[in-house]
XYZ file of C-alpha atoms in Angstrom:
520
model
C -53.888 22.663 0.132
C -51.445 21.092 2.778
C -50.744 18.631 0.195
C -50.457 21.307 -2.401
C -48.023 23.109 -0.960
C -45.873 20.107 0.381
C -45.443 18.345 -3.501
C -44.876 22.126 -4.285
C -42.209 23.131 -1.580
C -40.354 19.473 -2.340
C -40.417 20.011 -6.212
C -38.899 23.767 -5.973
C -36.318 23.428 -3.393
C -32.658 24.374 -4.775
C -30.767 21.302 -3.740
C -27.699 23.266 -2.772
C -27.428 24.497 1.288
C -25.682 28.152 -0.068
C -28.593 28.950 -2.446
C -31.544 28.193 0.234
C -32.989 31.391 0.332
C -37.159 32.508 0.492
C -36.640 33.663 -3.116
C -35.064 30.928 -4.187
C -38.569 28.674 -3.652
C -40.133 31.402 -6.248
C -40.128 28.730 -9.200
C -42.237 26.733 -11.480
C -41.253 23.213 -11.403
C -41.693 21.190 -15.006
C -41.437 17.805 -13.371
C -44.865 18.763 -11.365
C -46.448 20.394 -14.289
C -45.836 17.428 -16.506
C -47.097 14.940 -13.765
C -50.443 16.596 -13.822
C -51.005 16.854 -17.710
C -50.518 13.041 -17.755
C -52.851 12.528 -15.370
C -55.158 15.297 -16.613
C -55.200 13.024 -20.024
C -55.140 9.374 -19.136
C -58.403 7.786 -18.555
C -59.780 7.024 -14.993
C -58.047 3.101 -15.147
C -54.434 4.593 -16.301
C -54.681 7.239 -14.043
C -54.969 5.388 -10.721
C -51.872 3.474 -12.013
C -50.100 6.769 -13.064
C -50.637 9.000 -10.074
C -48.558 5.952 -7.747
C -45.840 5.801 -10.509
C -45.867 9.253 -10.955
C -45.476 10.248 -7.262
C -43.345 7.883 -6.419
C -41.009 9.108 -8.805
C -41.347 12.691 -7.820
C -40.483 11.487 -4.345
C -37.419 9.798 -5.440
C -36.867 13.007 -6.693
C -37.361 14.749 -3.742
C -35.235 12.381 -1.424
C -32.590 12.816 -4.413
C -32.589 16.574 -3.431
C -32.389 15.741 0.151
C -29.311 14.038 -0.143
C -27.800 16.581 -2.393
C -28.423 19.353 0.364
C -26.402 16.896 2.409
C -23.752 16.758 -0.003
C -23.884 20.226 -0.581
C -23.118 20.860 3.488
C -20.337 18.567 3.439
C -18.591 18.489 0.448
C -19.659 22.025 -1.520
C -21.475 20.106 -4.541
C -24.644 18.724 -5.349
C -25.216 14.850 -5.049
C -24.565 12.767 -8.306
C -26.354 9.746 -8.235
C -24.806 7.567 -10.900
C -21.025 8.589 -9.131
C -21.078 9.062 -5.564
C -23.782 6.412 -3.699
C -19.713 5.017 -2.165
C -20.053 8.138 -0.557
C -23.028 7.685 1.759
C -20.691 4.420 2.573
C -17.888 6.457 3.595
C -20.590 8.813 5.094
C -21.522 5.743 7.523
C -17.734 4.797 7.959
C -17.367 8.415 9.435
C -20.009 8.536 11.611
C -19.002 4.471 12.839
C -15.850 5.642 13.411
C -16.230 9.011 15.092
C -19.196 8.088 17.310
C -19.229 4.094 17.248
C -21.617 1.565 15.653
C -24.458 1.929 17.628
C -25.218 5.432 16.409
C -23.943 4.488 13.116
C -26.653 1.945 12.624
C -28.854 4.035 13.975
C -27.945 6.758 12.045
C -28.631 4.176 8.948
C -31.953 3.135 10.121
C -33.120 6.672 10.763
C -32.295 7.322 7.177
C -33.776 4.530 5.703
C -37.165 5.554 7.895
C -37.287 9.283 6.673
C -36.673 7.906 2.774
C -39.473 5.635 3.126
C -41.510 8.208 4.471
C -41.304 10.993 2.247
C -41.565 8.270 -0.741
C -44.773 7.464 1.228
C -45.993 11.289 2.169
C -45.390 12.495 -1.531
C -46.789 9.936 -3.610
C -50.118 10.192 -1.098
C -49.590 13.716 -1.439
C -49.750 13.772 -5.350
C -52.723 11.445 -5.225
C -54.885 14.070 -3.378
C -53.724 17.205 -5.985
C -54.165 14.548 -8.832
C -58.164 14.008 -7.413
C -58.507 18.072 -7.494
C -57.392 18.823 -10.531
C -59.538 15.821 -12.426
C -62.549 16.759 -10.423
C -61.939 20.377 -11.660
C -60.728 19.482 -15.032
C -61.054 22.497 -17.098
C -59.772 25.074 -14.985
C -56.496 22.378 -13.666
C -56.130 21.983 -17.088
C -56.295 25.754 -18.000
C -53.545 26.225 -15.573
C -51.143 23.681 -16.102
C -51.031 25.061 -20.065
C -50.664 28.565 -18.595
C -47.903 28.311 -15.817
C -46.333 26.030 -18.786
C -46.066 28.555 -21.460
C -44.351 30.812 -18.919
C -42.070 28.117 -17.664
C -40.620 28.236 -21.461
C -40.296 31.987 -21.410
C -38.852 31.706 -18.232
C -36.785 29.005 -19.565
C -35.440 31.088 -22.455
C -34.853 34.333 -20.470
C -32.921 32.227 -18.122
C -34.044 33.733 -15.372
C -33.173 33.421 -11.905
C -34.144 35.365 -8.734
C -31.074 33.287 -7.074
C -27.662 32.860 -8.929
C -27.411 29.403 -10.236
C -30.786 28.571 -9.250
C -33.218 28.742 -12.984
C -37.025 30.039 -11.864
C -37.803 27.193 -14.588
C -36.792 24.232 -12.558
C -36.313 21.408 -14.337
C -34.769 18.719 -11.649
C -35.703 15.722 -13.764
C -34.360 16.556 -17.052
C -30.953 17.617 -14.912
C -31.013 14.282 -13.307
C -30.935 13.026 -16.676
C -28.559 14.857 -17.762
C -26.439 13.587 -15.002
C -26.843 10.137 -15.863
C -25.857 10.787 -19.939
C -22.479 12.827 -18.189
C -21.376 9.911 -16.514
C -21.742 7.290 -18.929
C -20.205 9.958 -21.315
C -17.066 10.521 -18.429
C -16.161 7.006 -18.680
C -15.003 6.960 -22.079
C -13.427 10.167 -21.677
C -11.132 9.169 -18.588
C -10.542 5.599 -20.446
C -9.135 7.582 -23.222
C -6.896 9.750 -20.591
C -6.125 6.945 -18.669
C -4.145 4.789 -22.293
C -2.057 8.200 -22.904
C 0.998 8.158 -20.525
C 4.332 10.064 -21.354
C 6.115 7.897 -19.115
C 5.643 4.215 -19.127
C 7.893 3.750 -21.878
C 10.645 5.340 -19.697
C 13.364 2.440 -19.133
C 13.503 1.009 -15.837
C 16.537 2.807 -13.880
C 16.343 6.248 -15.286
C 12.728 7.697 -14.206
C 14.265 9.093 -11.074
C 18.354 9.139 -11.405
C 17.949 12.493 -9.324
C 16.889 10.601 -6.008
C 19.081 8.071 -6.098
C 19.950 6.712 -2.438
C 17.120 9.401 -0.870
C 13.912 8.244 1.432
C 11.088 9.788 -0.309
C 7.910 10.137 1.801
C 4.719 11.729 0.124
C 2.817 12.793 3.322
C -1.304 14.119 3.160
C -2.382 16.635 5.743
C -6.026 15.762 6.023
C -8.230 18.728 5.254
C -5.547 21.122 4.910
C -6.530 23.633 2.910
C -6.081 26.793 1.468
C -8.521 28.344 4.227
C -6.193 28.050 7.171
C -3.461 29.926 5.434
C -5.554 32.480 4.149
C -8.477 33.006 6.000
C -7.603 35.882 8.822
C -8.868 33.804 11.683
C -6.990 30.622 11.169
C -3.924 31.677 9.535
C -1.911 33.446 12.815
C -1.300 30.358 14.584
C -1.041 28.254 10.998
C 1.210 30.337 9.643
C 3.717 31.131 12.945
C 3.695 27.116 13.404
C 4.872 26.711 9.613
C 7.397 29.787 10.107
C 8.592 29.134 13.817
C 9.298 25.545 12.135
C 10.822 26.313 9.097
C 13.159 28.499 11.207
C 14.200 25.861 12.907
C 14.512 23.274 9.669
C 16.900 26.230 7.987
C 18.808 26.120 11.241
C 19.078 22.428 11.056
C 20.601 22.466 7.168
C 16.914 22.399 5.524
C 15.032 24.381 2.749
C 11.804 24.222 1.130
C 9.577 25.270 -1.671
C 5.492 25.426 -1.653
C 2.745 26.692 -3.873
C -0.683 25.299 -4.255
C -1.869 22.538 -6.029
C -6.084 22.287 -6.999
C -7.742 19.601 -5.481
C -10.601 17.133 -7.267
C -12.449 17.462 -4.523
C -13.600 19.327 -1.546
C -14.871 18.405 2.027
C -14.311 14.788 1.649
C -12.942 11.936 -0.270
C -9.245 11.888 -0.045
C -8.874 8.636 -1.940
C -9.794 11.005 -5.262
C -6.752 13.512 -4.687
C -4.489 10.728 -3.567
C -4.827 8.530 -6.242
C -4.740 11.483 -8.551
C -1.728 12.903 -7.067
C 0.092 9.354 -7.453
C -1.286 8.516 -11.073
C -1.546 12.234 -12.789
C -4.844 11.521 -13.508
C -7.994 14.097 -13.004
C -10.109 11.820 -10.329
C -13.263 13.081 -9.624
C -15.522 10.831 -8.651
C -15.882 7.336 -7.833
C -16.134 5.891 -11.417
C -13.081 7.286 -12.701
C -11.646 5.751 -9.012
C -12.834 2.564 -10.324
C -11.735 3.113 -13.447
C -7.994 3.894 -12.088
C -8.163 0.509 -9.992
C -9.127 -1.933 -13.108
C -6.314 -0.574 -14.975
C -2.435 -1.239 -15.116
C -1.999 2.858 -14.818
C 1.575 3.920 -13.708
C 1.360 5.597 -10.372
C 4.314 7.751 -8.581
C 4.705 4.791 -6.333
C 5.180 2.305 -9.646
C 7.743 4.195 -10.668
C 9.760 4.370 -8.203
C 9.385 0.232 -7.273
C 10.653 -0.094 -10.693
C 13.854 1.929 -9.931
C 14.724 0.092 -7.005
C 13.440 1.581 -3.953
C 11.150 0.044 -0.806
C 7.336 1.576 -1.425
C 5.546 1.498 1.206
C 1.531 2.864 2.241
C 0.713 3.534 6.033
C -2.769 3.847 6.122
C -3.744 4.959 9.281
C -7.444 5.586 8.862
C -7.743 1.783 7.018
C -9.546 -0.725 9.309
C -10.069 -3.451 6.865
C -7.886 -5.206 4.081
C -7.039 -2.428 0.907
C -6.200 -4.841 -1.693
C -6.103 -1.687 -3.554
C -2.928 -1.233 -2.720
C -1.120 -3.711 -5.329
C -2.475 -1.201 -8.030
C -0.603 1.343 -6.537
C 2.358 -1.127 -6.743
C 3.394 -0.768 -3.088
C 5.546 -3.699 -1.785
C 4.095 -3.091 1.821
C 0.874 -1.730 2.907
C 0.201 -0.698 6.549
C -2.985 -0.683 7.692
C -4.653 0.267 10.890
C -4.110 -2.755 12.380
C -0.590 -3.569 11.207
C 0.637 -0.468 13.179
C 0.683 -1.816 16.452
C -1.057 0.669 18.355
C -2.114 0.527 22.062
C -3.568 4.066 22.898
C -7.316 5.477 22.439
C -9.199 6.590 19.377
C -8.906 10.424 18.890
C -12.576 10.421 17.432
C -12.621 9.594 13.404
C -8.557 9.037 13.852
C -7.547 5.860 15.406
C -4.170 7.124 16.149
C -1.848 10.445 16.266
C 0.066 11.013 13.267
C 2.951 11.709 15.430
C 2.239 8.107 16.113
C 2.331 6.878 12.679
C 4.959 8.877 11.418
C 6.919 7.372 14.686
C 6.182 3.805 13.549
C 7.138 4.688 10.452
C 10.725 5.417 11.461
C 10.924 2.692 13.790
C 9.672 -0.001 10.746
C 10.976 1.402 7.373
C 13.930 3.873 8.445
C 16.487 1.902 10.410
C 20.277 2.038 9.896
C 21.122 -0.077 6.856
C 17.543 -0.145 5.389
C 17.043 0.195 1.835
C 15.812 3.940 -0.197
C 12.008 3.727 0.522
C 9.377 5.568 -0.775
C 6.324 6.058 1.064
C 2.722 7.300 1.145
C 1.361 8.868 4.316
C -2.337 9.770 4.749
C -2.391 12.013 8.114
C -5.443 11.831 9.581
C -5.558 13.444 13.169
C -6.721 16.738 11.384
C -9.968 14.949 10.277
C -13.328 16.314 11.079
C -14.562 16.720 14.024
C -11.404 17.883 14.993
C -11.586 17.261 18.472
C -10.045 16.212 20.900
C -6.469 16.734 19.339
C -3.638 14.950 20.499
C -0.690 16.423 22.318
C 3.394 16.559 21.148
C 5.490 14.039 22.942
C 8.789 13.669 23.230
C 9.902 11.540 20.007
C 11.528 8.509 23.123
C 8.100 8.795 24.644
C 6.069 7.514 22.048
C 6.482 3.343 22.283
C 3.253 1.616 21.451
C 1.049 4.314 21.893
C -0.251 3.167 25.124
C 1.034 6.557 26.866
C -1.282 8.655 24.975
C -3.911 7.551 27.496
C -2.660 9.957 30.122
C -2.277 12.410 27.049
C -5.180 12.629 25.465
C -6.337 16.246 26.836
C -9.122 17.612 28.054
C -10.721 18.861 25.031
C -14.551 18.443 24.344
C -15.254 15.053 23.119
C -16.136 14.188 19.930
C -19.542 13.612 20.120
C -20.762 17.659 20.865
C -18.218 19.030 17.968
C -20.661 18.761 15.129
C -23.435 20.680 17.577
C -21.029 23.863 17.890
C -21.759 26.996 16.596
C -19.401 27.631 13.222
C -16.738 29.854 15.099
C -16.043 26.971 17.522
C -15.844 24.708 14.679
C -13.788 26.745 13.101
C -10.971 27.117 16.044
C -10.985 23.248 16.511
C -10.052 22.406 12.953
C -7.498 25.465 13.632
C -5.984 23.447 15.935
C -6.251 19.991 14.723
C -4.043 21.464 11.675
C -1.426 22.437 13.704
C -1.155 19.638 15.389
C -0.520 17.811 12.326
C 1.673 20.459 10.845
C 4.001 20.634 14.363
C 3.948 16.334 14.145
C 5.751 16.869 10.739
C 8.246 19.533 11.493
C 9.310 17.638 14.434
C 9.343 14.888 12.441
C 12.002 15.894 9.973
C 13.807 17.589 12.631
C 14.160 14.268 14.756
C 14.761 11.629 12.099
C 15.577 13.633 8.809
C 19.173 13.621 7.943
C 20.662 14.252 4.344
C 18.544 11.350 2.561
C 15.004 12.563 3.479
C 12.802 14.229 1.029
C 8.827 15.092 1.957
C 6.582 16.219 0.291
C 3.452 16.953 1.775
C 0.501 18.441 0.885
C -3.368 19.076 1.761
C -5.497 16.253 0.400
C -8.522 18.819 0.019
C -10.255 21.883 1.422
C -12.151 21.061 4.757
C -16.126 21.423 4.731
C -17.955 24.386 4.279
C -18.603 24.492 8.190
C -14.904 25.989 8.193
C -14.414 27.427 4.383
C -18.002 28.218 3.405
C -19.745 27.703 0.587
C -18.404 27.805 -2.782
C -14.580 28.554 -1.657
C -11.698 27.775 -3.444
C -10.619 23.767 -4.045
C -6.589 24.801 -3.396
C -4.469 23.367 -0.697
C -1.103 23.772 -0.493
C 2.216 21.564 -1.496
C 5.786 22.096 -0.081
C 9.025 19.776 -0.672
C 11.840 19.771 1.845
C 15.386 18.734 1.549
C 18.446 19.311 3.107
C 20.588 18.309 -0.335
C 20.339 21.572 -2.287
C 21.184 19.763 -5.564
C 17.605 18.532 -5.338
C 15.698 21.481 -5.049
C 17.922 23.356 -8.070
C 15.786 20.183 -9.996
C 12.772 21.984 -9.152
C 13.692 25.868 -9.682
C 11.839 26.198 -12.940
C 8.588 25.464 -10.804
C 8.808 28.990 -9.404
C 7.470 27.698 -5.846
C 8.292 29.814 -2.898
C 10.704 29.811 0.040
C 9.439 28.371 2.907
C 6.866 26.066 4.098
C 3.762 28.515 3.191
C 2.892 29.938 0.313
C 1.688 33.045 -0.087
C -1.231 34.334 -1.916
C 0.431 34.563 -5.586
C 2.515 31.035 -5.370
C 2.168 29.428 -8.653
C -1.243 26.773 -8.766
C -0.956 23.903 -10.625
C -3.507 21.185 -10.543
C -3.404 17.997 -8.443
C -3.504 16.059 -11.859
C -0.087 18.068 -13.177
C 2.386 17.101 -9.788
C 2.694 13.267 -11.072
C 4.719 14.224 -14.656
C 6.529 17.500 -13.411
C 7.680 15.337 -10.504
C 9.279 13.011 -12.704
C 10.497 15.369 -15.497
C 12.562 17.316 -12.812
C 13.985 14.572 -11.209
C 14.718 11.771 -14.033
């Protein structure tokens, strides 16, 4: 019975954290009932070889589901096995780089232990319910064709005791299906990726509007839609984006935001990145792939090929991103490159008031050429603790002062254990920092040739948004030359650095061609 009920619990599970619920576990699974008829059928030599095969697959199956819960937790979808196994690398990455190696690897090992062992546990598991139901043929077999014929009703009512979760489970077939989506995805995006509006542009006139202007293309890390709107996070969001745009419209400045729809949620800002920069819908890791073996046209492309500087600080990049000749940058900063001498701020290995400082101090000198440039910000990545603290712009240098400044915030390493209101306040705050680094930014080192854009690369997990929540972040430009943001009037976006509730959306995928339209 204990082995019964474990195969059974595995097999029914909804592999999505928002739809665990006791009802949801009121299924019949197909995979199971399947399993048994071939064993009830094979003779006694093809059955011993069956019942291993067989439960080994279901517990593939059920570690499949595991890892989907995961995903589920993290980044608000179920786990796609053909598409996201880079993710469980950037999963590790994370946890190396919040926490160090050694819990990393043990993290890794721990993992690799409980997959083994519930690969082990269910195919032994299956083995003993396989040795009941041929010693008690007739009535096993009796009820496997009964709770069959009432999976297919069930599976033509489509019914469901939980929304989105079928009391006919059928986890194999969707697995399946999974794998005939993604090899069906690839030609898709390859036939998205040969259709471009704009490569035949000649060289010179893609961006006649910016002539002579610094464009910098900045991503907030995990801002998202929920700290404008959600009532708990939004005071002290919102007064830090008012308070500063008061000051920037003091200073000569005005902006326009809205919202633009993110690929992705929770996690992997190299999909809205690189679909922001190439106008391309990027939604998992094939079509990533896809982008990088191609000679696409990117945002930063174009503008090399009018003339300008492109550069990529990449803050949160610790090893060589050869990727970064696809994007056609002429200079890619990583990590490393950026000279920094303070301490790690958990997953971010510097401030961003830091980067955007070294920024200045490399690529925006008196008599430097127009550059463009990319800008991850990363201090507002999960955990969100401990944040940095402003400095005076002077007071910056090679970092090394930030040891004195680092606060007195709890560490890293307890964030994860909080309970979700704590969580919720520390991302708060980590996305103010960010947001303050960036006012104070353009007010120190602006001037009339600076244009930024920035924007959230995604929604943060579901420990701050919930499940299911909206995929919008928002998008504001800001100039002081009010020729340039006439170009962009027909865009409807709103005054100010936040947008309200009914600022137009547009998705991530649509900013690459308006971008150009309004300003070549």
């Amino acid at each position: 019975m204990l082995a019964f009920v474990f195969v059974f619990v595995l097999l029914v599970a909804p592999s999505e954290l928002g739809r665990l619920s006791p009802a949801a576990f009121l299924r019949i699974p197909l995979d199971g009932l399947v399993a048994l008829a071939v064993v009830l059928v094979l003779p006694p030599r093809g059955r011993r070889i069956a019942v291993v095969a067989l439960g080994a697959v279901l517990g593939l199956l059920s570690i499949v589901k595991a890892i989907s819960l995961g995903f589920s937790a993290v980044l608000d979808r179920p786990f796609e096995p053909v598409l996201d196994w880079p993710f469980l690398v950037a999963g590790a990455d994370y946890v190396g780089q919040s926490y160090g190696s050694a819990l990393m690897w043990a993290a890794v090992a721990a993992a690799i232990l409980l997959a083994v062992g519930v690969l082990a546990l269910v195919t032994v598991a299956f083995g003993r319910v396989a040795r009941l139901a041929v010693a008690h043929r007739r009535p096993a077999a009796g009820t496997v064709t009964a709770l069959a014929a009432g999976w297919l009703a069930l599976a033509l009512a489509g019914a469901q005791l939980v929304p989105g979760v079928p009391v006919a489970a059928h986890d194999a077939y969707d697995q399946a299906h999974q794998l005939q989506r993604g090899a069906g995805d690839r030609q898709t995006f390859a036939e998205q990726l040969s259709a471009d509006a704009f490569r035949a542009t000649p060289a010179g006139e893609s961006l006649t509007a910016l002539r002579g202007k610094d464009v910098v293309v900045a991503f907030v890390e995990s801002y998202g839609k929920v700290a404008l709107a959600d009532p708990e996070l939004s005071p002290q969001v919102g007064a830090v984006l008012d308070e500063g745009y008061a000051r920037l419209r003091a200073a000569g400045y005005a902006a326009r935001s809205a919202w633009l729809t993110s690929p992705t949620t929770g996690g992997g800002s190299w999909l809205a990145q690189s679909t922001l920069l190439s106008g391309l819908w990027v939604t998992n890791q094939q079509r990533y792939q896809t982008l990088l073996a191609s000679d696409r046209l990117t945002l930063p492309a174009v503008f090399a090929r009018d003339g300008w500087r492109t550069v990529a600080v990449m803050p949160a990049t610790t090893t060589p991103w050869p990727e970064g000749a696809v994007y056609g940058y002429d200079q890619v900063y990583t990590a490393g490159d950026l000279g920094y001498a303070g301490p790690r701020y958990s997953f971010a290995t510097m401030p961003d008031q830091y980067t955007l400082h070294t920024f200045q101090q490399r690529e925006r000198q008196p008599g430097h050429l127009p550059v463009m440039a990319v800008i991850p910000l990363i201090s507002s990545h999960s955990p969100w603790e401990p944040v940095p603290r402003m400095l005076g712009w002077d007071a910056v240098g090679d970092g090394s002062v930030y040891a004195a400044a680092a606060g007195s915030d709890d560490p890293a390493e307890i964030v994860e254990q909080r309970d979700r209101t704590r969580v919720r306040h520390a991302y708060r705050n980590a996305i103010a920092y960010s947001l303050n680094a960036l006012i104070s930014y353009v007010e120190a080192y602006g001037g009339d040739d600076l244009v930024l854009v920035f924007l959230g690369d995604h929604q943060p997990s579901p420990s701050v948004t919930g499940q299911r929540a909206s995929r919008d972040a928002p998008v504001t430009i800001v100039a002081r030359d009010p020729a340039l943001l006439d170009r962009v009037a027909a865009w409807s976006w709103q005054d100010g650095l936040r947008p309200g509730p009914d600022a137009p959306v547009w998705r991530m995928d649509a900013f690459r061609d308006r971008f150009l339209t309004a300003f070549g």
